[in-house]
PDB file of C-alpha atoms in Angstrom:
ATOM      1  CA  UNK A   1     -33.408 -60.259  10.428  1.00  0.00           C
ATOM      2  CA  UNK A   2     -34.072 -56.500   9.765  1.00  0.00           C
ATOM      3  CA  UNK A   3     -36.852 -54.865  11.138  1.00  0.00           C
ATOM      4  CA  UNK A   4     -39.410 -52.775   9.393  1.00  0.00           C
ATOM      5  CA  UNK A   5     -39.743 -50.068  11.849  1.00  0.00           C
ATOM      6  CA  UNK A   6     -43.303 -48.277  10.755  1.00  0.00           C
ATOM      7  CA  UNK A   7     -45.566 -45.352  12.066  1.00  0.00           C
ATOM      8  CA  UNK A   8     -49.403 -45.831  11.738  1.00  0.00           C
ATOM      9  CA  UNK A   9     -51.215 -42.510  11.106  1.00  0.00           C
ATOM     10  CA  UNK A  10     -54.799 -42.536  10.425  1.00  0.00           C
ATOM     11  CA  UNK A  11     -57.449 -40.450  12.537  1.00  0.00           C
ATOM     12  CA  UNK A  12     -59.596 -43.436  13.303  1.00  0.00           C
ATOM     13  CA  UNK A  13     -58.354 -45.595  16.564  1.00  0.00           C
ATOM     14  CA  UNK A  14     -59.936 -48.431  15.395  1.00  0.00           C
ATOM     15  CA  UNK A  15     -58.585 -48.562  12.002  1.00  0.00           C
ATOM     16  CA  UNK A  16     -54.911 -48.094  14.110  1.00  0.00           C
ATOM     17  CA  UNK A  17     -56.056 -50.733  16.221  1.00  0.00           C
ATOM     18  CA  UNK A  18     -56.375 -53.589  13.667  1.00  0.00           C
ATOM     19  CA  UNK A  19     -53.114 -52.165  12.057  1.00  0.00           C
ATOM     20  CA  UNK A  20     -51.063 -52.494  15.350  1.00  0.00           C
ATOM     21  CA  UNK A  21     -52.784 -56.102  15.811  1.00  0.00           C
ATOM     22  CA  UNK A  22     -52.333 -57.155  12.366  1.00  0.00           C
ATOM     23  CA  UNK A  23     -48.571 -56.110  12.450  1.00  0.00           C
ATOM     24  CA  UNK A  24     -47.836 -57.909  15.653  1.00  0.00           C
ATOM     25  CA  UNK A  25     -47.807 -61.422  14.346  1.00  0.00           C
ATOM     26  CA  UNK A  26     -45.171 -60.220  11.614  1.00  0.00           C
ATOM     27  CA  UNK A  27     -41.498 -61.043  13.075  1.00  0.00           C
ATOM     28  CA  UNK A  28     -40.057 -58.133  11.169  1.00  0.00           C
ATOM     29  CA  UNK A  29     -42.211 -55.035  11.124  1.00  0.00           C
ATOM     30  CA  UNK A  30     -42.774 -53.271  14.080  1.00  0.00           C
ATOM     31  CA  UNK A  31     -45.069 -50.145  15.018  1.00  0.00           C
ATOM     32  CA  UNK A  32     -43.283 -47.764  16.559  1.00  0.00           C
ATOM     33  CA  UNK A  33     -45.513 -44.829  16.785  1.00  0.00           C
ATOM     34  CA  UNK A  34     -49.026 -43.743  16.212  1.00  0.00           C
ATOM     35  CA  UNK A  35     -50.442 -40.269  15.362  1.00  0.00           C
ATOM     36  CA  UNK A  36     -54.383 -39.294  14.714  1.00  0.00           C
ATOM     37  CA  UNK A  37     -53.284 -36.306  12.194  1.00  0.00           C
ATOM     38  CA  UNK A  38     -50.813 -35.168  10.057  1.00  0.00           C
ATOM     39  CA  UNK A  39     -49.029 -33.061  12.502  1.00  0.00           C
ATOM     40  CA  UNK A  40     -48.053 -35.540  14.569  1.00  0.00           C
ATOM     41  CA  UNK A  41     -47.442 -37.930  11.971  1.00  0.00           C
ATOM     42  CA  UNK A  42     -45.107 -35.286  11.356  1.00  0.00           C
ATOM     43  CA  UNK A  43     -43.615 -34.664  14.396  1.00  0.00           C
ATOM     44  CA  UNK A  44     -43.091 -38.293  15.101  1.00  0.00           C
ATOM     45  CA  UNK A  45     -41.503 -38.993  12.018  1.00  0.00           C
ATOM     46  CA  UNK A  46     -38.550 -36.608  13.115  1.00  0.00           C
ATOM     47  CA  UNK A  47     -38.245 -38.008  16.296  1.00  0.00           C
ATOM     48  CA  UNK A  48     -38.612 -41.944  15.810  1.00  0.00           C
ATOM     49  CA  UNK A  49     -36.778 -41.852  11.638  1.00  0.00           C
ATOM     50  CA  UNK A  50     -39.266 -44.508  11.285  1.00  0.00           C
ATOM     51  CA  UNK A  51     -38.516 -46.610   7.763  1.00  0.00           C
ATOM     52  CA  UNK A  52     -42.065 -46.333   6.830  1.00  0.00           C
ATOM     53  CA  UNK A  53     -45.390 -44.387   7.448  1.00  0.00           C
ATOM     54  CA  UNK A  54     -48.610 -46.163   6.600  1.00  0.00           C
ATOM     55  CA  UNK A  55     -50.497 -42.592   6.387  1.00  0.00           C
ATOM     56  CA  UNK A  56     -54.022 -42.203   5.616  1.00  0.00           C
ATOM     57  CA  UNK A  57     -54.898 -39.033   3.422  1.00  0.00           C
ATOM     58  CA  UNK A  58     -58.276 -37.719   5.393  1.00  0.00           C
ATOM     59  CA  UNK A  59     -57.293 -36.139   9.091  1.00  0.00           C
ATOM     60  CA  UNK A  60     -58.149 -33.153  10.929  1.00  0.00           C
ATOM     61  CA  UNK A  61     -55.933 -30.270  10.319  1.00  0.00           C
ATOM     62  CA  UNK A  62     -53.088 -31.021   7.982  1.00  0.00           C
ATOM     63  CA  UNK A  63     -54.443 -33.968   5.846  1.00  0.00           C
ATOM     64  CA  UNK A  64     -52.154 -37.000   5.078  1.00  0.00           C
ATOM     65  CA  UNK A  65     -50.873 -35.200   1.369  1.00  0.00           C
ATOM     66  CA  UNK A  66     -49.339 -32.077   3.367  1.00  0.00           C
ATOM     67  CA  UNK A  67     -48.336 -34.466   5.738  1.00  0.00           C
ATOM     68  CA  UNK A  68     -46.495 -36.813   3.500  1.00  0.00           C
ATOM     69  CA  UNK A  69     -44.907 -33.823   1.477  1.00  0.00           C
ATOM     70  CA  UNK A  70     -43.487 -32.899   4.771  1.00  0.00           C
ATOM     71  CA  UNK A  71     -42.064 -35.804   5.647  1.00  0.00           C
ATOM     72  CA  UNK A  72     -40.298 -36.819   2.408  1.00  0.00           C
ATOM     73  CA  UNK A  73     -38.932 -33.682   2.082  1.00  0.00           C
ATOM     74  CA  UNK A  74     -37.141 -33.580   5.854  1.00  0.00           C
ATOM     75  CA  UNK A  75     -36.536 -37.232   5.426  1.00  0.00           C
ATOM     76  CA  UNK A  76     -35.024 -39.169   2.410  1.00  0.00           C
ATOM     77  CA  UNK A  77     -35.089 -42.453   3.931  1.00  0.00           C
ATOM     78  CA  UNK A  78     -38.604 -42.785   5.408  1.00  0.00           C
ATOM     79  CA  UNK A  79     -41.006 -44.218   2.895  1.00  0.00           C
ATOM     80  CA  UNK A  80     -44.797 -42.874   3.420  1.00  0.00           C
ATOM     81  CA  UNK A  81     -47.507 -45.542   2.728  1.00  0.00           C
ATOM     82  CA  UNK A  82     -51.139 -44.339   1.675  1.00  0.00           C
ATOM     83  CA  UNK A  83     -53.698 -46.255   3.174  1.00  0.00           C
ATOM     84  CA  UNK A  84     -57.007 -44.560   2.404  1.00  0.00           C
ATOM     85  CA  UNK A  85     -61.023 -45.527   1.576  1.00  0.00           C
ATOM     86  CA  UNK A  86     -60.245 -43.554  -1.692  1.00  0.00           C
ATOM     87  CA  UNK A  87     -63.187 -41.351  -2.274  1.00  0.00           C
ATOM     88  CA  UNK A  88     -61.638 -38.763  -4.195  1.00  0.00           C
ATOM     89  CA  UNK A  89     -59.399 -39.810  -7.506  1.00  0.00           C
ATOM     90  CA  UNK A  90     -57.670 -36.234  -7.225  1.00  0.00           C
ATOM     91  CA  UNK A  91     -55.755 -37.918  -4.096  1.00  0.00           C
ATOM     92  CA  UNK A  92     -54.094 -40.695  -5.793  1.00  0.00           C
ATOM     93  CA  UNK A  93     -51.980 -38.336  -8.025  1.00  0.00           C
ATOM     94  CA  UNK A  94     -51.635 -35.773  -5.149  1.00  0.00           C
ATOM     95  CA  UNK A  95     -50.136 -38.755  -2.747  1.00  0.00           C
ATOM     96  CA  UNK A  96     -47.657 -39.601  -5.924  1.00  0.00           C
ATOM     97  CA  UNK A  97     -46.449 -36.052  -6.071  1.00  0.00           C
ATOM     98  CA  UNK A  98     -45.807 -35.772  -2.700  1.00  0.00           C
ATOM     99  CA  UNK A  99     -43.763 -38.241  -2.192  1.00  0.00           C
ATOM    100  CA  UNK A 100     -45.781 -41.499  -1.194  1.00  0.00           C
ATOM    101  CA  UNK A 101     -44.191 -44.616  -2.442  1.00  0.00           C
ATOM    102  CA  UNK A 102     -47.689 -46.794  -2.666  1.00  0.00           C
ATOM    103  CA  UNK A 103     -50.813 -46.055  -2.366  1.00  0.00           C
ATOM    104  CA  UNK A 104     -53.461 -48.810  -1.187  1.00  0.00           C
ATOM    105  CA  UNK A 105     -56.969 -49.063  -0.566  1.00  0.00           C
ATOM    106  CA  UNK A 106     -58.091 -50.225   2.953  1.00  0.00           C
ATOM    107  CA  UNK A 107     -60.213 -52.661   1.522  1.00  0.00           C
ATOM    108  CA  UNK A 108     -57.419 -54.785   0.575  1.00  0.00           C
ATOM    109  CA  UNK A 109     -56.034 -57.837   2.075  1.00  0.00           C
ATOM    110  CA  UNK A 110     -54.641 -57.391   5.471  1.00  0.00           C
ATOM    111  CA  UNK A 111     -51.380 -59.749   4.021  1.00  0.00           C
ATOM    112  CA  UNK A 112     -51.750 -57.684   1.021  1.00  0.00           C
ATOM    113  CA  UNK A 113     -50.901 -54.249   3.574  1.00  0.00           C
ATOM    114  CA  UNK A 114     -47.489 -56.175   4.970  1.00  0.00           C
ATOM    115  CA  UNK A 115     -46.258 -57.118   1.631  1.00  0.00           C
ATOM    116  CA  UNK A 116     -46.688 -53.662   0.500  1.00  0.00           C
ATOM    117  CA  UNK A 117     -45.004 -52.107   3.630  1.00  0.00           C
ATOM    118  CA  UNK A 118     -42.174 -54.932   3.383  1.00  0.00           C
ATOM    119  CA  UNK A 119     -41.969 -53.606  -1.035  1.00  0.00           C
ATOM    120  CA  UNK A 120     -41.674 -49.744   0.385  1.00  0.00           C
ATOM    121  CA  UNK A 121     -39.395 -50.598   2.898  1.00  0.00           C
ATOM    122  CA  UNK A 122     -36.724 -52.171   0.424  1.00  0.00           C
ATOM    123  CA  UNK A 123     -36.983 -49.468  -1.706  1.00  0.00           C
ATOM    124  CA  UNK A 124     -39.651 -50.371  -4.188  1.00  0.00           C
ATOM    125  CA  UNK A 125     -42.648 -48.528  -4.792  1.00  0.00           C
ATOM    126  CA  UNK A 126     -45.940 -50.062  -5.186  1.00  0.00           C
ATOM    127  CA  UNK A 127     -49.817 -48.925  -6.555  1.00  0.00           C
ATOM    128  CA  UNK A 128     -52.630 -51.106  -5.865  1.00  0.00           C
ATOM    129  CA  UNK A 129     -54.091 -52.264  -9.360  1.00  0.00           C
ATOM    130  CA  UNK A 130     -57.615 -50.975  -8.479  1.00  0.00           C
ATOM    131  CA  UNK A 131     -56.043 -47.995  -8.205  1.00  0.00           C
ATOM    132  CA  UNK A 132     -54.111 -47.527 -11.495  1.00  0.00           C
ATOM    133  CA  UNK A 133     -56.454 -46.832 -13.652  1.00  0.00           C
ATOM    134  CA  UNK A 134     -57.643 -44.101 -11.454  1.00  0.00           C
ATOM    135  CA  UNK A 135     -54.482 -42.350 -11.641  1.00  0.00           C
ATOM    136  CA  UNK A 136     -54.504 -42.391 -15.543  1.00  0.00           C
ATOM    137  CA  UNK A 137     -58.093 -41.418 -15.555  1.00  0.00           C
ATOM    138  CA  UNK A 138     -57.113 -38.060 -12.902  1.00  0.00           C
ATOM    139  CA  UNK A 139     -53.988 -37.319 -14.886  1.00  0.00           C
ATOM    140  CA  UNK A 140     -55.702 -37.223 -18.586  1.00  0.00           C
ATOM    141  CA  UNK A 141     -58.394 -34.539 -16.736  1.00  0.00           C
ATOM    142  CA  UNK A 142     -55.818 -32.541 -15.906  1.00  0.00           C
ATOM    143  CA  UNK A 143     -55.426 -29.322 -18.606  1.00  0.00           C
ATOM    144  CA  UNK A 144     -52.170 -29.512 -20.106  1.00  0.00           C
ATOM    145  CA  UNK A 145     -51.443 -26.315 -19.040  1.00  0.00           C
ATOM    146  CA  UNK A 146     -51.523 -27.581 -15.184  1.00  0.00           C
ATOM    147  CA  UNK A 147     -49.093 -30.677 -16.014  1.00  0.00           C
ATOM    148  CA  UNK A 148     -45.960 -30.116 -14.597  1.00  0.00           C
ATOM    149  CA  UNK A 149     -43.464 -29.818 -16.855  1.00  0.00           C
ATOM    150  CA  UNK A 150     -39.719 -31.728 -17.395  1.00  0.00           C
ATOM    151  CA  UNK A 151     -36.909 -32.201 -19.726  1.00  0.00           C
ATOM    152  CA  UNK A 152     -35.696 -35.863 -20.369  1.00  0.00           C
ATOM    153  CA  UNK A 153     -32.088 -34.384 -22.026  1.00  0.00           C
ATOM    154  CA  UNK A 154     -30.039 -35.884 -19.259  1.00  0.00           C
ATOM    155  CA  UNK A 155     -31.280 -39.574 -19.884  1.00  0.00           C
ATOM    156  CA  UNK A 156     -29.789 -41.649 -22.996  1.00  0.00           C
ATOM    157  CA  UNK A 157     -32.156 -42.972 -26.027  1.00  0.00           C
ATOM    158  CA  UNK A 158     -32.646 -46.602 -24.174  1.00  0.00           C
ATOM    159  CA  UNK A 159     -33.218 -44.983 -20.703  1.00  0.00           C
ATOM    160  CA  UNK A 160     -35.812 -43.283 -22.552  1.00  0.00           C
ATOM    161  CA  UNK A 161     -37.317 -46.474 -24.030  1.00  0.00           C
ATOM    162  CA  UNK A 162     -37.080 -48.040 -20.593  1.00  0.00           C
ATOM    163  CA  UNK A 163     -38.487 -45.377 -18.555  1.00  0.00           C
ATOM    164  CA  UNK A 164     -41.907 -45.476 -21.140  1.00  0.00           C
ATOM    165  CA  UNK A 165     -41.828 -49.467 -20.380  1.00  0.00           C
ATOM    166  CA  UNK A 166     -41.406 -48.643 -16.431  1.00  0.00           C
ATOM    167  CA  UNK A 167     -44.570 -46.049 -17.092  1.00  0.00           C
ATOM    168  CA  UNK A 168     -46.590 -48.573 -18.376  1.00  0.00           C
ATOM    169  CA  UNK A 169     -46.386 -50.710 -15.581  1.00  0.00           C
ATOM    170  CA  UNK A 170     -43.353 -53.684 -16.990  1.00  0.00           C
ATOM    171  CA  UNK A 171     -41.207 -55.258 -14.244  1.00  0.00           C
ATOM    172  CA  UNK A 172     -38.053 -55.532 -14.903  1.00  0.00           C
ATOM    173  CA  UNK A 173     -38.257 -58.773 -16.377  1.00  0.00           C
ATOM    174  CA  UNK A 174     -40.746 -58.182 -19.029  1.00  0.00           C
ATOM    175  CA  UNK A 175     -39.076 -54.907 -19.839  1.00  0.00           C
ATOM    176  CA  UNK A 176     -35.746 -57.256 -20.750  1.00  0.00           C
ATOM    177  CA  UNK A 177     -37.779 -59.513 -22.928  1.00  0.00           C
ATOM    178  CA  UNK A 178     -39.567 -56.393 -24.432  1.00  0.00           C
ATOM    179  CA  UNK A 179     -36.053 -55.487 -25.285  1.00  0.00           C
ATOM    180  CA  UNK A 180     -33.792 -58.161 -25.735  1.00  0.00           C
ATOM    181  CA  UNK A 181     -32.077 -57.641 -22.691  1.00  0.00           C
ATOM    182  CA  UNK A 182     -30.519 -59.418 -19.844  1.00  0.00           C
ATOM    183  CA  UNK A 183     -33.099 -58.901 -16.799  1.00  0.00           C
ATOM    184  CA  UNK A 184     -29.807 -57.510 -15.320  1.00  0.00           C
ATOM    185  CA  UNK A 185     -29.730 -54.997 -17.813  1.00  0.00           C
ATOM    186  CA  UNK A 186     -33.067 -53.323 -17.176  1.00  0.00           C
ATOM    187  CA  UNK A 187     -32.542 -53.596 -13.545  1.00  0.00           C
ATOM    188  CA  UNK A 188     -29.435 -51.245 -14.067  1.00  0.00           C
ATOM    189  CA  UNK A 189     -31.446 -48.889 -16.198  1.00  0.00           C
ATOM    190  CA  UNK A 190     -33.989 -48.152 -14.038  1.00  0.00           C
ATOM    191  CA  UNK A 191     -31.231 -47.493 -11.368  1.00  0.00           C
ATOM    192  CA  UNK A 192     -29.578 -44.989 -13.469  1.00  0.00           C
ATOM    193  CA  UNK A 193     -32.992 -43.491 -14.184  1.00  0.00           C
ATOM    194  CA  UNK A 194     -33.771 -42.869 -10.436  1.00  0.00           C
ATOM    195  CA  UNK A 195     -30.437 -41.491 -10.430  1.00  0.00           C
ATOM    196  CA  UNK A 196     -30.635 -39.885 -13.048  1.00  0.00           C
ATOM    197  CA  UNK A 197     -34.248 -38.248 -12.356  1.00  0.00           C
ATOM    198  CA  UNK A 198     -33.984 -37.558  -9.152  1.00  0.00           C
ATOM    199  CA  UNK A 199     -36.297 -40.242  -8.613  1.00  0.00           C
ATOM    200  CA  UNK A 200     -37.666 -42.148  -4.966  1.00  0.00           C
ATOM    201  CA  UNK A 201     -39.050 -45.126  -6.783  1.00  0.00           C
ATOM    202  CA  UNK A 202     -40.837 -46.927  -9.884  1.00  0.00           C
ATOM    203  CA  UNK A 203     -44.252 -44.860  -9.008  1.00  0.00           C
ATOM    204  CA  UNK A 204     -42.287 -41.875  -9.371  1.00  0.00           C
ATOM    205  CA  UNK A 205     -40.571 -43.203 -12.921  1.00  0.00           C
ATOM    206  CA  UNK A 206     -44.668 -44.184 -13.829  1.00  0.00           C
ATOM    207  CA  UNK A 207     -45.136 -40.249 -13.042  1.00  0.00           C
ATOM    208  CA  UNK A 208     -42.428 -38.567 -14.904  1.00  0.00           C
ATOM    209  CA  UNK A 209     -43.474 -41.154 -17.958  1.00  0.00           C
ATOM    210  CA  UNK A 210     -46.962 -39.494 -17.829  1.00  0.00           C
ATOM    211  CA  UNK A 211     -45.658 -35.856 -17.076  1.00  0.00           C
ATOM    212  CA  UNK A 212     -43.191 -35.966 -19.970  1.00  0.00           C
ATOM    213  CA  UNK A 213     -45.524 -37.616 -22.842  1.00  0.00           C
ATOM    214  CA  UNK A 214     -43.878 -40.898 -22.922  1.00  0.00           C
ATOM    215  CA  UNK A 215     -46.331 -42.758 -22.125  1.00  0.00           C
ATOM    216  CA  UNK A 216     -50.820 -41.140 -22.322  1.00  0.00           C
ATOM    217  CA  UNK A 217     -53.583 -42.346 -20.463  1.00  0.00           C
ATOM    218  CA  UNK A 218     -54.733 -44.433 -23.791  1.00  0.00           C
ATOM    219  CA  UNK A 219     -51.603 -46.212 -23.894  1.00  0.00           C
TER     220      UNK A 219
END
């Protein structure tokens, strides 16, 4: 059995507490590291290579967005985790663009928080659904002049159809049936299209669909 190997950063002890607790009854995830701000969720990313951070986004000094940006950048294969109370919509997109692969509320499930580590650990990304709506609400307020921009001239006319079914939220398996493909099919799509754009995950397809037009906040 693989272990999920995962670093708990959030300023509050208590809130690391119930993590570690929570996360000892799972068999395959294991905390290997704590930090109380984004420095040393920083710092102990580089020295454990931890497979996932469960960061939260408010900490003294550099906050958990900084943080996160930091750590995706030095290290490809650790997947960062947002765990936050969410009190500002700004800091779903800002997670997303830093290179968080989910982003939950705290309020959520305490099996809920191990599935999602297990998803961003294999590779997945994940957005909890009270949160999705958010994200399209903070991305239509942004001017169009502040959207980043990007070209979509590398991907091919059905890895542009599947990347707008990917943005508006289809697995794989309702993207086949959308278009009259083996479930196989999509799968490979959306491979190419990480590949392709550069991509960490499906939140990071939803993004480009968004940044690029393909798919608007009102649908």
């Amino acid at each position: 059995m693989t272990v999920v190997r995962v670093v708990l950063a959030d300023d509050q002890p208590l809130v690391r507490s119930g993590l570690r607790v929570l996360i000892a009854d799972a068999p395959d995830i294991e905390v290997v590291g704590e930090a109380g701000t984004g420095a040393e969720a920083v710092r102990l990313a580089a020295e454990v290579l931890p497979d996932v951070v469960v960061m939260d986004i408010r900490m003294p000094g550099m906050d958990g967005i900084e943080a996160t940006g930091r750590i995706t950048a030095a290290h490809p294969r650790t997947r960062v985790l947002m765990l936050t109370t969410f009190d500002d919509d700004e800091y779903v997109y800002g997670s997303l663009r830093a290179g968080a692969s989910g982003f939950l509320v705290k309020d959520m499930e305490l099996d809920a928080i191990l599935g999602a580590v297990r998803v961003v650990a294999g590779g997945d990304g994940l957005i909890a659904p009270s949160v999705t709506g958010r994200l399209i609400a903070e991305f239509a307020a942004r001017p169009e002049q502040r959207r980043p921009k990007r070209e979509l001239t590398q991907i091919t006319e059905r890895e542009r159809e599947v990347l707008t079914l990917v943005g508006r939220g289809l697995s794989n398996a309702e993207i086949a049936t959308d278009l009259f493909i083996s479930t196989a099919t999509a799968k490979a799509h959306v491979s190419r299209l990480l590949t392709k754009l550069g991509a960490r995950d499906r939140v990071q397809l939803v993004i480009i669909a968004y940044e690029t037009g393909l798919v608007s906040p009102s649908g």
